[in-house]
Coordinates of N, CA and C in Angstrom, one line a residue:
A1 N 0.8 -1.2 0.1 CA -0.1 -0.1 0.0 C 0.8 1.2 0.0
G2 N 2.0 1.1 0.9 CA 2.9 2.3 0.7 C 3.5 2.8 -0.7
A3 N 3.9 1.7 -1.2 CA 4.5 1.9 -2.5 C 3.6 2.6 -3.7
L4 N 2.3 2.0 -3.5 CA 1.3 2.6 -4.4 C 0.9 4.2 -4.1
A5 N 0.8 4.2 -2.8 CA 0.4 5.5 -2.2 C 1.7 6.6 -2.6
E6 N 3.0 6.2 -2.7 CA 4.1 6.9 -2.9 C 3.9 7.3 -4.8
L7 N 3.4 6.3 -5.4 CA 3.0 6.6 -6.9 C 2.2 7.5 -7.0
L8 N 1.2 7.8 -6.1 CA 0.3 8.8 -6.1 C 0.6 10.3 -6.0
L9 N 1.7 10.2 -5.3 CA 2.2 11.6 -4.8 C 2.3 12.6 -5.9
G10 N 2.7 12.0 -7.2 CA 3.0 12.9 -8.4 C 1.5 13.4 -8.7
C11 N 0.6 12.9 -8.4 CA -0.8 13.6 -8.8 C -1.4 14.6 -7.8
V12 N -0.6 14.7 -6.7 CA -1.1 15.7 -5.8 C -0.6 17.1 -6.1
S13 N -1.4 18.0 -6.2 CA -0.9 19.2 -6.5 C -1.9 20.5 -5.6
E14 N -1.9 21.6 -5.7 CA -2.3 22.6 -5.1 C -3.9 22.7 -5.4
T15 N -4.2 22.2 -6.5 CA -5.6 21.9 -7.0 C -6.0 20.8 -6.4
T16 N -5.5 19.9 -5.8 CA -6.1 18.6 -5.4 C -6.8 19.0 -4.1
P17 N -8.2 18.7 -3.8 CA -8.7 19.0 -2.7 C -8.2 18.5 -1.5
Q18 N -8.2 19.5 -0.5 CA -7.3 19.3 0.6 C -7.7 18.0 1.4
A19 N -8.9 17.7 1.6 CA -9.4 16.4 2.4 C -8.6 15.3 1.5
D20 N -8.8 15.2 0.3 CA -8.0 14.1 -0.3 C -6.6 13.8 -0.3
A21 N -6.0 15.0 -0.3 CA -4.3 15.0 -0.2 C -4.1 14.7 1.3
L22 N -4.9 15.1 2.2 CA -4.5 14.8 3.6 C -4.8 13.1 4.0
R23 N -5.8 12.5 3.3 CA -5.9 11.1 3.3 C -4.9 10.5 2.8
L24 N -4.4 10.8 1.8 CA -3.4 10.2 1.1 C -1.8 10.5 2.1
F25 N -1.6 11.6 2.5 CA -0.7 11.6 3.4 C -0.7 10.9 5.0
G26 N -1.8 10.9 5.2 CA -2.2 10.1 6.3 C -1.7 8.7 6.2
L27 N -2.1 8.1 5.0 CA -1.8 6.8 4.6 C -0.3 6.6 4.6
L28 N 0.4 7.7 4.0 CA 2.0 7.6 3.8 C 2.6 7.6 5.3
V29 N 2.0 8.3 6.2 CA 2.5 8.2 7.7 C 2.4 7.0 8.2
R30 N 1.1 6.2 8.0 CA 1.0 5.0 8.6 C 2.0 4.2 8.0
C31 N 2.2 4.1 6.6 CA 3.3 3.1 5.9 C 4.6 3.2 6.3
F32 N 5.0 4.8 6.4 CA 6.4 5.3 6.7 C 6.3 6.0 7.7
P33 N 6.2 5.7 9.0 CA 5.9 6.5 10.3 C 7.4 7.2 10.4
H34 N 8.4 6.5 9.9 CA 9.9 6.9 10.2 C 10.3 8.2 9.2
K35 N 9.6 8.5 8.5 CA 9.7 9.5 7.1 C 9.4 10.7 7.4
K36 N 10.2 11.8 8.1 CA 9.8 12.9 8.7 C 8.9 14.1 7.7
D37 N 9.5 14.0 6.2 CA 8.8 15.0 5.4 C 7.2 14.3 5.1
Y38 N 6.8 13.2 5.2 CA 5.3 12.9 5.2 C 4.9 13.5 6.3
R39 N 5.4 13.2 7.6 CA 4.7 13.7 8.7 C 4.7 15.3 8.8
A40 N 5.4 15.7 8.3 CA 5.4 17.3 8.2 C 4.6 17.9 7.1
T41 N 4.5 17.2 6.1 CA 3.4 17.5 4.8 C 2.0 17.2 5.5
F42 N 1.7 16.0 6.2 CA 0.3 16.0 6.7 C 0.3 16.9 7.9
A43 N 1.1 17.1 8.5 CA 0.9 18.5 9.8 C 0.3 19.8 9.0
E44 N 1.2 20.0 8.1 CA 0.9 21.4 7.4 C -0.3 21.5 6.7
R45 N -0.5 20.2 5.8 CA -1.9 20.3 5.0 C -3.3 20.3 6.2
Y46 N -3.1 19.4 7.4 CA -3.9 19.4 8.4 C -4.5 20.6 8.9
E47 N -3.1 21.5 9.2 CA -3.3 22.8 9.8 C -4.1 23.7 8.9
R48 N -3.7 23.6 7.5 CA -4.5 24.5 6.7 C -5.8 24.2 6.4
L49 N -6.2 22.9 6.6 CA -7.6 22.3 6.2 C -8.4 23.0 7.6
Y50 N -7.8 22.6 8.6 CA -8.7 23.1 9.8 C -8.3 24.3 10.5
P51 N -9.1 25.3 10.8 CA -8.7 26.6 11.6 C -8.4 26.3 13.1
L52 N -7.9 27.3 13.5 CA -7.4 27.1 14.8 C -8.7 26.9 16.0
A53 N -9.8 27.6 15.6 CA -10.8 27.5 16.7 C -11.6 26.6 16.1
S54 N -11.4 25.3 15.7 CA -12.1 24.0 15.2 C -12.1 23.0 16.1
A55 N -12.8 22.2 16.3 CA -12.8 20.8 16.8 C -11.9 19.9 16.5
E56 N -11.5 19.8 15.2 CA -10.7 19.0 14.6 C -9.3 19.5 14.7
R57 N -9.1 20.8 15.0 CA -7.7 21.3 15.3 C -7.3 20.9 16.8
V58 N -8.3 21.1 17.6 CA -8.1 20.9 19.0 C -7.7 19.2 19.4
V59 N -8.6 18.6 18.5 CA -8.2 17.0 18.4 C -7.1 17.0 18.3
Y60 N -6.5 17.5 17.0 CA -5.1 17.3 16.5 C -3.9 17.5 17.4
E61 N -4.3 18.7 18.1 CA -3.3 19.2 19.2 C -3.0 17.8 20.5
A62 N -4.4 17.5 20.8 CA -4.7 16.5 21.7 C -3.8 15.3 21.5
S63 N -3.8 14.8 20.0 CA -3.1 13.5 19.6 C -1.8 13.6 19.7
G64 N -1.0 14.4 20.0 CA 0.3 14.4 20.0 C 1.0 14.6 18.6
F65 N 0.2 14.7 17.7 CA 0.8 14.8 16.3 C 1.9 15.9 16.2
G66 N 1.4 17.2 16.6 CA 2.3 18.1 16.2 C 3.6 18.2 17.3
G67 N 3.6 17.3 18.2 CA 4.7 17.4 19.0 C 5.7 16.1 19.0
G68 N 6.1 15.6 20.0 CA 7.1 14.5 20.0 C 6.9 12.9 19.9
T69 N 5.5 12.9 19.9 CA 4.9 11.6 19.9 C 5.2 10.8 18.6
S70 N 5.3 9.6 18.6 CA 5.9 8.9 17.5 C 4.8 9.2 16.3
S71 N 5.0 9.1 14.9 CA 4.0 9.3 13.9 C 2.9 8.3 13.9
A72 N 3.2 7.2 14.2 CA 2.2 6.1 14.0 C 1.2 6.3 15.3
V73 N 1.7 6.5 16.2 CA 0.7 6.4 17.6 C -0.1 7.7 17.5
A74 N 0.5 9.0 17.4 CA -0.1 10.1 17.1 C -1.3 9.9 16.0
L75 N -1.0 9.2 14.9 CA -2.0 9.1 14.0 C -3.2 8.3 14.4
Q76 N -2.8 7.3 15.0 CA -3.9 6.4 15.6 C -4.6 7.1 16.5
R77 N -4.0 7.9 17.3 CA -4.9 8.4 18.4 C -5.6 9.6 17.8
L78 N -5.1 10.2 16.7 CA -5.9 11.3 15.8 C -7.0 10.8 15.4
E79 N -7.0 9.6 14.7 CA -8.2 8.9 14.1 C -9.2 8.5 15.3
K80 N -8.7 8.0 16.4 CA -9.6 7.7 17.3 C -10.4 8.9 17.9
L81 N -9.6 9.7 18.3 CA -10.1 11.0 18.9 C -11.3 11.8 17.8
L82 N -10.9 11.7 16.5 CA -11.9 12.2 15.7 C -13.2 11.5 15.6
R83 N -13.4 10.4 16.0 CA -14.7 9.5 16.3 C -15.4 10.2 17.5
F84 N -15.2 11.1 18.1 CA -16.0 11.8 19.1 C -16.5 13.1 18.6
R85 N -17.0 13.1 17.5 CA -17.8 14.3 16.9 C -19.1 14.5 17.4
E86 N -19.6 15.6 17.3 CA -21.0 16.0 17.6 C -21.8 15.0 16.9
G87 N -22.8 14.5 17.7 CA -23.8 13.6 17.2 C -23.1 12.0 17.2
S88 N -22.1 11.6 17.6 CA -21.4 10.5 17.6 C -21.9 9.7 18.9
F89 N -22.3 8.3 18.8 CA -22.6 7.5 20.0 C -21.2 7.1 20.5
V90 N -21.4 7.1 22.1 CA -20.4 6.7 23.0 C -20.8 5.7 24.1
Y91 N -20.0 5.0 24.7 CA -20.2 4.1 25.9 C -19.3 4.5 27.0
H92 N -19.8 4.4 28.1 CA -18.9 4.5 29.4 C -19.4 3.2 29.9
A93 N -18.1 2.3 30.0 CA -18.1 1.0 30.5 C -18.2 0.9 32.2
S94 N -18.1 1.9 32.8 CA -17.9 1.9 34.4 C -19.2 2.4 34.9
G95 N -20.3 2.5 33.9 CA -21.5 2.5 34.4 C -22.5 3.9 34.1
W96 N -22.0 4.7 33.4 CA -22.9 5.7 32.9 C -23.7 5.5 31.7
G97 N -23.2 4.0 30.9 CA -24.0 3.8 29.8 C -23.7 4.5 28.6
V98 N -24.5 4.4 27.6 CA -24.5 4.6 26.2 C -24.9 6.1 26.3
G99 N -24.5 7.1 25.3 CA -24.9 8.4 25.2 C -24.5 8.9 23.7
K100 N -24.6 10.2 23.5 CA -24.4 10.9 22.5 C -23.2 12.0 22.8
V101 N -22.6 12.5 21.8 CA -21.8 13.7 22.1 C -22.7 14.8 21.5
L102 N -22.8 15.5 22.3 CA -23.6 16.8 22.1 C -23.0 17.9 21.5
A103 N -21.5 18.2 21.8 CA -20.7 19.2 21.2 C -19.4 18.9 21.4
V104 N -18.4 19.6 20.8 CA -17.0 19.6 21.0 C -16.8 20.9 21.0
D105 N -16.2 21.4 22.1 CA -15.9 23.0 22.5 C -14.5 22.9 22.2
P106 N -14.1 23.8 21.1 CA -12.6 24.0 20.9 C -11.9 24.8 21.8
F107 N -12.6 25.9 22.3 CA -12.1 26.9 23.4 C -11.8 26.2 24.7
L108 N -12.7 25.5 25.2 CA -12.6 25.1 26.5 C -11.9 23.3 26.4
K109 N -11.7 23.2 25.0 CA -10.9 21.8 24.9 C -11.7 20.6 25.7
Q110 N -13.1 20.7 25.3 CA -13.9 19.6 26.1 C -14.8 19.0 25.2
V111 N -15.4 17.8 25.4 CA -16.4 17.0 24.9 C -17.6 17.0 25.8
R112 N -18.9 17.6 25.2 CA -19.9 17.5 26.1 C -20.8 16.2 25.7
V113 N -21.3 15.5 26.6 CA -21.8 14.0 26.2 C -23.1 14.1 27.3
D114 N -24.1 13.6 26.7 CA -25.4 12.9 27.4 C -25.3 11.5 27.2
L115 N -25.3 11.1 28.8 CA -25.0 9.6 28.9 C -26.2 9.1 29.6
E116 N -26.6 7.9 29.7 CA -28.0 7.4 30.2 C -27.9 7.8 31.8
H117 N -26.6 7.7 32.3 CA -26.6 8.0 33.9 C -25.8 9.0 34.2
K118 N -25.6 10.0 33.1 CA -24.7 11.2 33.3 C -25.2 12.2 32.4
K119 N -26.0 13.1 32.5 CA -26.6 13.9 31.5 C -25.7 15.2 31.5
D120 N -25.4 15.9 30.3 CA -24.8 16.9 30.1 C -23.4 17.1 30.8
H121 N -22.5 16.1 30.6 CA -21.2 15.9 31.2 C -20.0 16.3 30.2
R122 N -19.1 17.2 31.0 CA -18.1 17.4 30.3 C -16.9 16.7 30.3
I123 N -15.9 16.2 29.3 CA -14.8 15.8 29.6 C -13.8 16.2 28.6
A124 N -12.7 16.4 29.5 CA -11.4 16.9 28.5 C -11.2 16.3 27.3
I125 N -10.7 16.9 26.3 CA -10.6 16.2 25.1 C -9.3 15.4 25.3
N126 N -8.2 15.6 26.0 CA -7.2 14.6 26.4 C -7.4 13.5 26.9
A127 N -8.8 13.5 27.5 CA -9.2 12.3 28.2 C -10.1 11.5 27.6
V128 N -10.8 12.1 26.8 CA -12.2 11.5 26.4 C -11.9 10.0 26.0
D129 N -10.9 9.7 25.3 CA -10.6 8.3 24.7 C -10.1 7.5 25.7
S130 N -9.7 7.8 26.9 CA -9.7 6.9 27.8 C -10.8 6.6 28.9
I131 N -11.9 7.4 28.7 CA -13.0 7.4 29.5 C -14.2 6.8 28.6
L132 N -14.2 7.2 27.6 CA -15.5 6.6 26.6 C -15.0 5.9 25.5
E133 N -15.8 4.9 25.0 CA -15.4 4.3 23.8 C -16.4 4.7 22.7
P134 N -16.0 4.9 21.5 CA -16.8 5.6 20.5 C -17.6 4.3 19.7
L135 N -18.8 4.5 19.5 CA -19.5 3.0 19.0 C -20.1 3.6 17.8
P136 N -20.1 2.6 16.5 CA -20.7 2.7 15.3 C -22.3 3.1 15.6
P137 N -22.9 3.6 14.6 CA -24.3 4.0 14.8 C -25.3 2.6 14.8
D138 N -24.7 1.5 14.1 CA -25.5 0.3 14.0 C -25.1 -0.5 15.0
S139 N -24.2 -0.3 16.2 CA -23.9 -1.2 17.1 C -25.1 -1.5 17.9
F140 N -25.0 -2.7 18.7 CA -25.9 -3.6 19.5 C -26.4 -2.4 20.5
R141 N -25.3 -1.9 21.4 CA -25.7 -0.9 22.2 C -26.4 0.3 21.8
V142 N -26.0 0.9 20.6 CA -26.7 2.1 20.1 C -28.0 1.7 19.9
L143 N -28.5 0.7 19.0 CA -29.6 0.1 18.6 C -30.6 0.0 20.1
L144 N -30.0 -0.5 20.9 CA -30.8 -0.8 22.4 C -30.9 0.4 22.9
H145 N -30.1 1.5 22.9 CA -30.3 2.9 23.5 C -31.4 3.5 22.7
Q146 N -31.6 3.5 21.3 CA -32.5 3.8 20.7 C -33.9 3.4 20.8
G147 N -34.1 2.4 21.6 CA -35.3 1.9 22.0 C -35.5 0.6 21.4
G148 N -34.7 0.0 20.7 CA -34.7 -1.2 20.0 C -35.6 -1.8 18.9
A149 N -36.2 -0.6 18.4 CA -37.0 -1.0 17.1 C -36.4 -1.5 16.1
E150 N -35.2 -1.5 15.8 CA -34.1 -2.0 14.8 C -33.9 -3.4 15.1
L151 N -33.7 -3.5 16.4 CA -33.3 -5.0 16.9 C -34.5 -5.7 16.8
K152 N -35.7 -5.3 17.1 CA -36.8 -6.2 17.0 C -37.0 -6.4 15.3
R153 N -36.8 -5.8 14.6 CA -36.9 -5.6 13.1 C -35.9 -6.9 12.8
L154 N -34.8 -6.8 13.3 CA -33.4 -7.7 13.0 C -33.9 -9.3 13.6
R155 N -34.6 -9.0 14.7 CA -35.3 -10.4 15.2 C -36.3 -11.2 14.4
D156 N -36.9 -10.3 13.7 CA -37.9 -10.9 12.6 C -37.3 -11.3 11.2
D157 N -36.6 -10.4 10.8 CA -36.0 -10.5 9.5 C -34.8 -11.0 9.2
D158 N -33.8 -10.9 10.2 CA -32.5 -11.5 10.2 C -32.0 -11.9 11.5
P159 N -32.4 -12.9 12.1 CA -31.8 -13.2 13.5 C -30.4 -13.6 13.6
I160 N -29.8 -14.0 12.4 CA -28.4 -14.3 12.6 C -27.6 -13.0 12.6
R161 N -28.0 -11.9 12.0 CA -27.3 -10.5 12.0 C -27.6 -10.1 13.7
L162 N -28.7 -10.4 14.2 CA -29.0 -10.1 15.5 C -28.0 -10.7 16.5
I163 N -27.8 -11.8 16.4 CA -27.1 -12.6 17.5 C -25.6 -12.2 16.9
A164 N -25.2 -11.9 15.6 CA -23.8 -11.5 15.5 C -23.6 -10.0 16.2
L165 N -24.7 -9.2 16.1 CA -24.3 -8.0 16.9 C -24.1 -8.3 18.3
V166 N -24.9 -9.0 18.8 CA -24.5 -9.5 20.3 C -23.1 -9.8 20.6
L167 N -22.8 -11.0 19.7 CA -21.4 -11.4 19.8 C -20.3 -10.5 19.6
D168 N -20.6 -9.4 18.5 CA -19.6 -8.5 18.3 C -19.3 -7.5 19.6
T169 N -20.7 -7.3 20.2 CA -20.6 -6.3 21.3 C -19.9 -7.2 22.9
F170 N -20.3 -8.3 22.8 CA -20.1 -9.0 24.3 C -19.0 -9.8 24.2
G171 N -18.7 -10.2 23.1 CA -17.3 -11.1 22.9 C -18.1 -12.5 22.3
N172 N -17.0 -13.4 21.7 CA -17.4 -14.8 21.2 C -16.2 -15.6 21.4
P173 N -16.7 -16.7 22.3 CA -17.8 -17.1 22.3 C -18.6 -16.6 23.5
L174 N -19.9 -16.6 23.4 CA -20.5 -16.0 24.7 C -21.6 -17.1 25.1
A175 N -21.8 -17.2 26.2 CA -22.9 -18.5 26.8 C -24.2 -18.0 26.3
L176 N -25.0 -18.7 26.3 CA -26.2 -18.8 25.7 C -27.2 -17.9 27.0
K177 N -26.9 -18.1 28.1 CA -27.8 -17.3 29.2 C -27.4 -15.7 28.9
D178 N -26.1 -15.6 28.6 CA -25.6 -14.3 28.5 C -26.3 -13.6 27.1
I179 N -26.4 -14.3 26.3 CA -27.2 -13.8 25.0 C -28.7 -13.5 25.4
K180 N -29.3 -14.3 26.0 CA -30.5 -14.2 26.6 C -30.7 -12.9 27.5
N181 N -29.8 -12.8 28.4 CA -29.8 -11.6 29.2 C -29.8 -10.3 28.5
Q182 N -29.2 -10.3 27.2 CA -28.8 -9.2 26.5 C -30.4 -8.9 25.7
L183 N -31.0 -9.7 25.4 CA -32.1 -9.8 24.4 C -33.5 -9.7 25.2
I184 N -33.4 -10.2 26.4 CA -34.8 -10.1 27.1 C -34.7 -8.9 28.0
P185 N -35.8 -8.1 28.2 CA -37.4 -8.0 27.7 C -37.3 -7.2 26.3
T186 N -36.1 -6.4 26.1 CA -36.3 -5.4 25.2 C -36.7 -5.9 23.7
V187 N -35.9 -7.0 23.4 CA -36.1 -7.4 21.9 C -36.8 -8.5 21.7
I188 N -36.5 -9.5 22.9 CA -37.6 -10.9 22.9 C -38.1 -10.8 24.2
T189 N -39.4 -11.3 24.4 CA -40.2 -11.7 25.6 C -39.6 -13.0 25.9
T190 N -39.8 -13.1 27.3 CA -39.6 -14.3 27.9 C -40.1 -15.3 27.5
Q191 N -41.3 -15.3 26.8 CA -42.0 -16.3 26.3 C -41.5 -16.5 24.9
G192 N -41.3 -15.5 24.4 CA -40.5 -15.7 22.7 C -39.2 -16.2 22.9
W193 N -38.4 -16.3 23.9 CA -37.2 -16.8 23.8 C -37.4 -18.3 23.9
T194 N -38.5 -18.8 24.8 CA -38.7 -20.0 25.2 C -39.1 -21.0 23.8
K195 N -39.8 -20.4 23.1 CA -40.3 -20.6 21.6 C -39.0 -20.8 20.8

């Protein structure tokens, strides 16, 4: 992938959309973390694309990409922190449950979230990835949090996909009683489970 990405460098010019060029240089940094010129170009293009007072810029600074952190580690953290965008779903494993990112405040350098058991909570951007887990919008926890209507549809139309979602979330292998505990009563009634 790195060799192919390097071949594409000749196609990048000042007229190339910034987001496309940034993705290419991100790939190059991932493939060649020791090459300082790729890191510098990625940093320069990222800073040009996102203004100082943007959530993306604050996340960039928190990732360590602009500092002494290794390129691969900083890029991985940047990609993870970018998943905490306004409107994205998150999970707090220690008890606050599933919630949604309400806003990313670039001035206070905080992420504001509404969790099941902690409403309108603020978390420093530097710490958000150690406290919360970003969730895909079609994950079991998110679908359950949204009332379970989509999970009930899967129960009727695609039960294999439903079980796959449970296993993706809670681990595989998973004891049958644990699968049952996740599905009853929201997705399947006790009587429906016995059938």
